[in-house]
Amino acid sequence: MSGTEDEPRIGVFVCHCGHNIAGTVDVEAVAHMASNLPGVAFAADEMFMCSDAGQTLIKEKIKEHNLNRVVVASCSPRMHEPTFRRVVEEAGLNRYLFDQVNLREHVSWCHMREPELATEKAIDLVRMSVARASKLQNLPIKKVNVLPTTLVVGGGIAGLRASLDIADRGFDVLLVEKTPKLGGNVAKWTHLFPSDETGADIIKPLIRDVKKNKRIKILTESKVSEFDGYIGNFGVTVKNLKTEKEERYEVGAVIVTTGFEPFKPVGYYSYGESPDILTLAELQELPRSEQLLKISNGKPVKKVVFIGCVGSRQPGVKGHEHCSRHCCSATAKAAADLRDRVDEVLVLYQDIRTYGKGHEEFHRMARQKHVIYSKFPQNEYPDVIVKKSKITIKWRDVLADEDLEFEPDMVVLASAMIPPEDVEETSHLFSLTRSGDGFFNPEHIKLAPLTTHTAGVMIAGAAQAAKNASESVIDASGAAAKAVGLMAQGEVEIESTVSHVIPELCSSCHTCLTACAYNAISMDETKDPPIAVVTEAKCHGCGTCAAACPSSAIVMYHSTDDQILTMVEAFLCPSPSIQGGG
Amino acid sequence: MSKETARALVVGGGVAGMQAALDIANQGFKVYLVERSPSIGGRMAMLDKTFPTLDCSACILTPKLSEIARHPNIRLMTCAEVGSVTGSAGNFRVKLRRKARFVRENLCSGCGACSAECPVEVANEFDQGLGFRKAIYTPFPQATPNVYTVDKENCIDCSRCVKVCERNAIDLEMKDSFVNLDVGTIIIATGFELFDVSRYPRLGYGQYPNVIHAMEFERLINAAGPTHGHLIRLSDGKKPKSIGFIQCVGARDVQKGVPYCSRVCCMYSIKNAVMALEHNPEAEVWVYYADIRAFGKGFEEFYEMAKSRFGVRFVRGRVAEVMEGKSSHDLVVKVEDTATSKLRLIEHDLVVISPGVIPSSGMDTMAKKIGIDQTNDGYIEISHTFFGPTITKIPGVFVCGCADGPKDIPDSVSAGSAAAMKATIILSSGGT
Ligand SMILES: Cc1cc2nc3c(=O)[nH]c(=O)nc-3n(C[C@H](O)[C@H](O)[C@H](O)COP(=O)(O)OP(=O)(O)OC[C@H]3O[C@@H](n4cnc5c(N)ncnc54)[C@H](O)[C@@H]3O)c2cc1C
Ligand SMILES: Cc1cc2nc3c(=O)[nH]c(=O)nc-3n(C[C@H](O)[C@H](O)[C@H](O)COP(=O)(O)OP(=O)(O)OC[C@H]3O[C@@H](n4cnc5c(N)ncnc54)[C@H](O)[C@@H]3O)c2cc1C
Ligand code: SF4
Ligand code: SF4
Ligand code: SF4
């Protein structure tokens, strides 16, 4: 029934998406028009095509009308193409005999105020899709094996947690850390919120367990220097930074936990002009002592000022627009702890974001201990003046509506979390994109926060966005579950919408090799002359090679020239029966 | 334990529980997903758009719903609750109560013929009581499973539905039943409830028709909601021109027993403020807050956009009182603007209160049955912030999503995956 040689019998399903589409586009008119198109055997509109009811409708109509192609005119294929492909598959059709038209993002949402024109556009798009559908062909469903090892890049708390979970679940881990020591940033902190432990208390047992675990191979002072392959079968070259020696490994999945770097706020609040002006990270790294001493002269500190949002929350400043999430709580905790050892602690802030479990409580405790909180205006930053080893700070207190002045012995800047300096390198290696905050983009910001657009590569912890250590640990276990999900299945399906080189037409010019951004094309040197070949699991189906090939030797499966030109034709010359008003 | 016999139980079918079930099932283990309401989806199914990127909630949730419904390793059990739990990690025996839904799941095709015939109309809880449903109903169009349910409390036993159902799916005599499940591990994902904002009488909720809460607002602007997405006042159906959002109601308030921050209200109100302007660009929209907690990925940027691009006005100050005009049902918000230290009276024709988040109802009983600890606030206690943020005191029992404290969707999803990881370690090792 799914033979593509048969006459096309196309089913067209137009979705209301509640009010989202139907509120603007006359969906009934679209479905009616579609029913008159050549090749269309059935057309209807429905409230929610993606709902169970909508899915059942498609399946029933495929059976009832013996449909061999399906067009759904609904939302963006990003979310639901997999849904509908599965539906047609369950009804016995090849999943590639389906085409989706985006009437929501591309029509109703962007032409909300011109419903008539929107309907006209919707009609054009559906007509084009139907034309394309009649040319769609069966494509094979392919699977690749998944190697049972995961590469974890970065040995901070997130990397350690992910490694342990994967190993405990019975799979192998290759853990690569660029510094000589495991533990990342948390290892450095002396005042951990929300508990009373130090960073070392937390990190040491994790490192011990990781080292003990036979399934985890640890490579410190090492970095990934080369990365290739595809989901399930990645090739990794790891370079030892000291010996410069390189070694090859093969892994099935990757978790990137490269974390963050505390921002050095040069140019903010006289940072660098006095040793007694330091970042919260630098304060945290001072050895724990009975008394807090001035860095400049070793005298006891009596008065401390903390300033929040340093290098964070700056609209229009690239890489510094985000909130760093951990600093309000870290400040509250450090301020409350220090208050026991110094006479006065002042916190200058914009908003207090102690949102987490127990955080509001120690924020309250800080206040009870008479830590003074003072809010400064959003665009009027405090002034820190250093004159002959004396520090003066002037600011406007919003709540008291007063200009204030204070002479602290020490100024602590709660500076931003920014990506590590080599982030660009990591982003290239694993083909990860980055968002405005500089950290890696997840596949979907809400529902897929741990996977990325590179299939088989996960992100966790501060590598994904500013966050605290507890949140990083949760991410890490979650990303481990994704990696294990792949490895436990042992194989994974890959897309068939890839490019293909027709050997007889290839002129060995190498143009496609340089055009492909994903290194998916290589030359088969065993042939004379050599011809280009595509590694399908690496191909993203972007079509760049096909456009570049001077010999027209490259076909894009599922977007063949024929399929695309029919759409253009359908747009330019609607069939006469339709022009006549249908 | 072999994969064929190792099974997990996930209690609660919100976004966290669904993610946990999927991540276990994708490793090849069997999962029972138990949800007490007629459909999975949880609170997220009720939301209109989602911060910080304004995707339509139903649109991104539906694929998850159908993924669950068709997953060969997931056995979905709705209208069900945990009765008792015995045993230990690797070998729990769970007695489940399956409440009668009066419609046979294997027969109902979700066609809705019954509902059209039913003469009884009651307030629809899914729409926060703003719309109506029949006594035989599905809570929302994408409800999963797509099976009708009879609300026996309101049913008048007229049997019209029984007669009209071609598949003979309706059985008005159905009784509750009990099933025993043998599972190796349990994940609690029972989510949250909203704080009852009428406990702040000075804010006028429940007294003035134009004071509503955020979940009601979500339903009002939703295309599938009671007004088909038209933002109107409940008193007179007029389009509101000036809207005030009041933050931290039932959150960060020691006196009301909710000392903690609810984590989501700042962001959902900013989202709803932006949506109000999308619906009516001429409106004036104000947000009264104590601190704006825009801490997640993309949140601060979204907050900034609300201010600079949409012109939402933010006033820092706790609202003292909401008053109603004599005849118009218009409202006046009395607030001390702490930025200027001035007492202000600001007129609105709609006020939206942002309720805080509290533990789900029935949490105490369930925690007792399983033997897990609760925090002072009533959420499930985790074993350690850094070593076990999804682990409970009882080995083999894990927690995720809002069941252990307020969380937004991304954090709930991430926690769902994390709990799944822990659960599968138990399943693969047989509980040791
Ligand atoms: C001042 C301060 C105080 C804080 N206090 C607290 C607190 O009290 N409580 C709390 O919960 N959180 C706190 N945090 C947050 C906490 O530090 C982070 O959440 C946590 O470190 C994130 O862990 P991670 O593993 O994701 O990243 P990181 O700790 O940054 O670890 C990343 C690791 O990856 C390695 N790496 C980076 N790039 C590469 C590469 N290319 N190849 C190989 N390895 C690489 C790094 O060397 C590092 O070891 C604080 C943060 C700051 C700045
Ligand atoms: C007004 C409002 C707007 C919001 N907007 C956003 C937003 O835009 N973006 C965002 O990221 N977050 C938003 N949130 C937060 C979001 O709703 C939560 O993050 C999310 O719903 C949490 O999912 P959950 O699975 O933990 O809990 P829930 O969604 O509450 O799901 C829990 C499920 O468990 C079931 N259950 C409860 N008890 C039992 C039991 N004993 N036995 C069996 N089943 C049980 C319930 O019926 C429910 O289906 C918003 C919240 C509110 C209140
Ligand atoms: S967490 Fe607090 S101090 Fe840090 S950037 Fe955000 S608002 Fe500023
Ligand atoms: S379609 Fe894109 S990814 Fe695939 S081989 Fe061609 S250029 Fe490379
Ligand atoms: S029996 Fe109950 S559910 Fe069925 S139609 Fe009558 S009132 Fe409605």
XYZ file of C-alpha atoms in Angstrom, chain A residues 17-20 47-48 50-53 55-56 79-80 82-83 86 90 104 109 112-113 157 161 164-166 168-170 192-195 197 201-203 205-206 313 315 321-325 349-358 360-361 363-364 367 375 378 398-401 435-442 444-450 463-471 473-482 484-486 488-489, chain B residues 3 15 19 23 25-29 44 49-56 58-64 66-67 69-70 73 109-110 141-146 223-224 228-230 252-254 258-263 278 281 289-298 300-301 303-304 307 316 338-341 375 377 379-382 384-390 404-405 407-411 413-415 417-422 424-425 428-429:
214
model
C -4.379 24.657 16.704
C -7.200 25.814 18.965
C -7.471 29.456 18.075
C -3.829 29.785 17.160
C -9.084 21.200 16.150
C -5.737 19.715 17.182
C -1.374 16.517 17.244
C -3.893 15.311 19.808
C -4.808 11.657 20.026
C -8.027 12.437 18.176
C -3.651 11.298 15.083
C -6.403 8.716 14.994
C 8.023 19.940 17.293
C 5.597 17.690 15.479
C 8.376 13.330 14.444
C 4.817 12.924 15.729
C 5.272 8.178 13.359
C 1.880 3.291 12.221
C 1.191 28.908 12.503
C 1.190 34.337 14.072
C -2.476 38.161 12.703
C -3.859 41.493 11.595
C 31.187 18.614 40.276
C 28.617 13.199 39.138
C 29.870 8.156 38.632
C 26.259 7.668 37.609
C 27.184 6.202 34.231
C 27.332 2.803 38.532
C 24.864 1.952 35.815
C 27.434 -0.336 34.220
C 29.148 26.678 50.614
C 25.501 27.558 50.658
C 23.059 26.299 51.793
C 24.962 23.964 54.147
C 30.305 22.424 54.464
C 34.065 18.412 52.004
C 31.838 17.854 49.001
C 34.385 17.293 46.292
C 34.453 11.980 48.428
C 33.378 12.371 44.816
C 22.514 42.044 34.351
C 21.478 45.292 29.246
C 23.263 40.539 30.204
C 22.403 37.431 32.196
C 21.886 37.021 35.910
C 24.570 34.791 37.378
C 22.080 33.046 39.616
C 22.248 44.953 45.674
C 19.691 45.470 42.907
C 17.364 42.564 43.629
C 17.892 39.778 46.127
C 17.490 36.504 44.331
C 17.688 33.958 47.122
C 15.179 31.720 45.402
C 16.395 28.230 46.263
C 15.552 25.745 48.945
C 16.732 27.181 52.252
C 15.517 32.691 51.803
C 16.182 31.341 55.278
C 19.148 35.550 53.690
C 16.851 36.169 56.653
C 19.610 40.201 58.277
C 19.415 48.636 47.307
C 19.527 50.079 38.433
C 16.833 53.620 46.865
C 14.703 52.642 49.805
C 15.866 55.389 52.138
C 16.103 57.785 49.198
C 23.428 31.828 23.575
C 23.750 35.467 24.603
C 25.158 34.540 28.003
C 28.056 32.800 26.248
C 27.089 29.366 27.545
C 25.979 26.450 25.355
C 22.499 26.273 23.905
C 20.384 23.289 24.854
C 15.157 23.157 23.735
C 15.345 25.675 26.548
C 12.404 24.154 28.434
C 11.791 20.578 27.478
C 15.254 19.463 26.383
C 17.659 21.389 28.615
C 20.376 18.712 28.605
C 28.437 24.825 30.911
C 24.745 25.245 30.073
C 24.074 28.417 32.081
C 25.009 30.071 35.347
C 23.768 27.849 38.168
C 24.691 26.571 41.594
C 26.384 23.314 42.450
C 23.233 21.481 43.506
C 21.539 22.353 40.217
C 24.567 17.906 40.057
C 20.932 17.416 39.032
C 21.796 18.287 35.435
C 24.708 15.906 35.531
C 22.617 12.931 36.581
C 20.019 13.932 34.002
C 22.580 14.149 31.194
C 23.967 10.796 32.326
C 20.489 9.333 31.875
C 20.459 10.600 28.280
C 22.859 5.772 29.178
C 19.592 5.817 27.221
C 21.634 5.715 24.015
C 21.570 0.837 26.773
C 19.618 0.664 23.518
C 15.149 -5.925 32.125
C 6.218 17.324 33.199
C 10.335 12.998 31.759
C 14.163 8.350 30.510
C 11.642 3.554 29.515
C 14.226 4.622 26.942
C 16.774 2.468 28.722
C 14.575 -0.553 28.133
C 12.985 -0.875 31.590
C 1.921 22.677 32.388
C 2.571 30.389 26.943
C 5.803 29.510 28.760
C 8.632 31.793 29.834
C 11.256 32.671 28.803
C 10.641 32.102 25.089
C 6.838 32.258 24.947
C 6.313 28.895 23.274
C 2.731 27.824 23.524
C 0.224 22.852 24.783
C 2.263 22.878 21.590
C 5.468 21.782 23.262
C 3.787 19.483 25.753
C 1.626 17.466 23.362
C 4.497 15.531 21.783
C 5.530 14.399 25.263
C 1.769 11.195 22.921
C 5.299 9.867 23.389
C 0.941 7.166 25.432
C 2.613 5.117 22.727
C 7.683 0.329 27.959
C -12.299 6.101 21.405
C -12.605 9.635 22.704
C -8.467 18.484 24.037
C -5.058 16.779 24.127
C -5.880 14.830 27.297
C -3.910 11.607 27.508
C -5.256 8.972 27.540
C -7.949 10.277 25.246
C -7.131 30.007 22.815
C -8.609 26.726 24.053
C -11.276 31.412 23.345
C -8.337 33.532 24.265
C -10.112 36.848 24.677
C 8.208 34.722 51.320
C 5.719 35.297 54.108
C 6.692 33.800 57.448
C 5.300 30.064 53.506
C 8.724 31.510 54.281
C 10.294 30.304 51.045
C 10.381 31.816 47.573
C 8.093 30.151 45.021
C 10.661 30.566 42.265
C 0.239 41.178 23.149
C -1.060 46.723 23.031
C 7.082 43.210 43.374
C 9.582 42.871 46.216
C 12.511 41.539 44.180
C 12.363 40.398 40.594
C 13.886 36.956 40.585
C 14.813 36.391 36.984
C 17.617 33.937 37.594
C 17.350 31.175 34.974
C 18.794 30.920 31.504
C 17.351 33.712 29.406
C 16.929 38.332 32.970
C 17.015 39.037 29.249
C 12.660 40.694 32.082
C 14.684 43.399 30.386
C 10.583 46.612 30.446
C 8.823 47.818 43.942
C 9.656 51.803 48.032
C 11.724 53.362 45.280
C 10.205 56.752 46.036
C 8.942 56.011 49.561
C 10.634 19.385 55.190
C 7.397 23.416 54.501
C 7.797 19.132 50.601
C 9.664 15.869 50.322
C 13.013 15.997 52.063
C 16.041 15.203 49.943
C 21.670 15.956 50.596
C 21.846 19.127 48.481
C 25.004 18.069 46.683
C 25.187 14.284 47.028
C 21.545 13.455 46.558
C 19.324 16.261 45.310
C 16.848 13.686 43.937
C 10.626 18.582 46.650
C 10.202 22.324 46.202
C 10.780 24.691 40.228
C 10.248 26.001 36.726
C 9.789 23.694 33.759
C 13.454 23.380 32.713
C 14.513 22.574 36.282
C 12.575 18.341 33.456
C 16.227 18.157 34.375
C 15.319 16.739 37.783
C 15.931 12.920 34.055
C 18.186 12.887 37.117
C 15.728 10.841 39.181
C 15.423 8.444 36.246
C 19.185 7.983 36.257
C 19.189 7.092 39.945
C 17.863 2.846 36.690
C 21.015 2.309 38.723
C 20.188 -2.572 36.841
C 21.798 -3.682 40.066
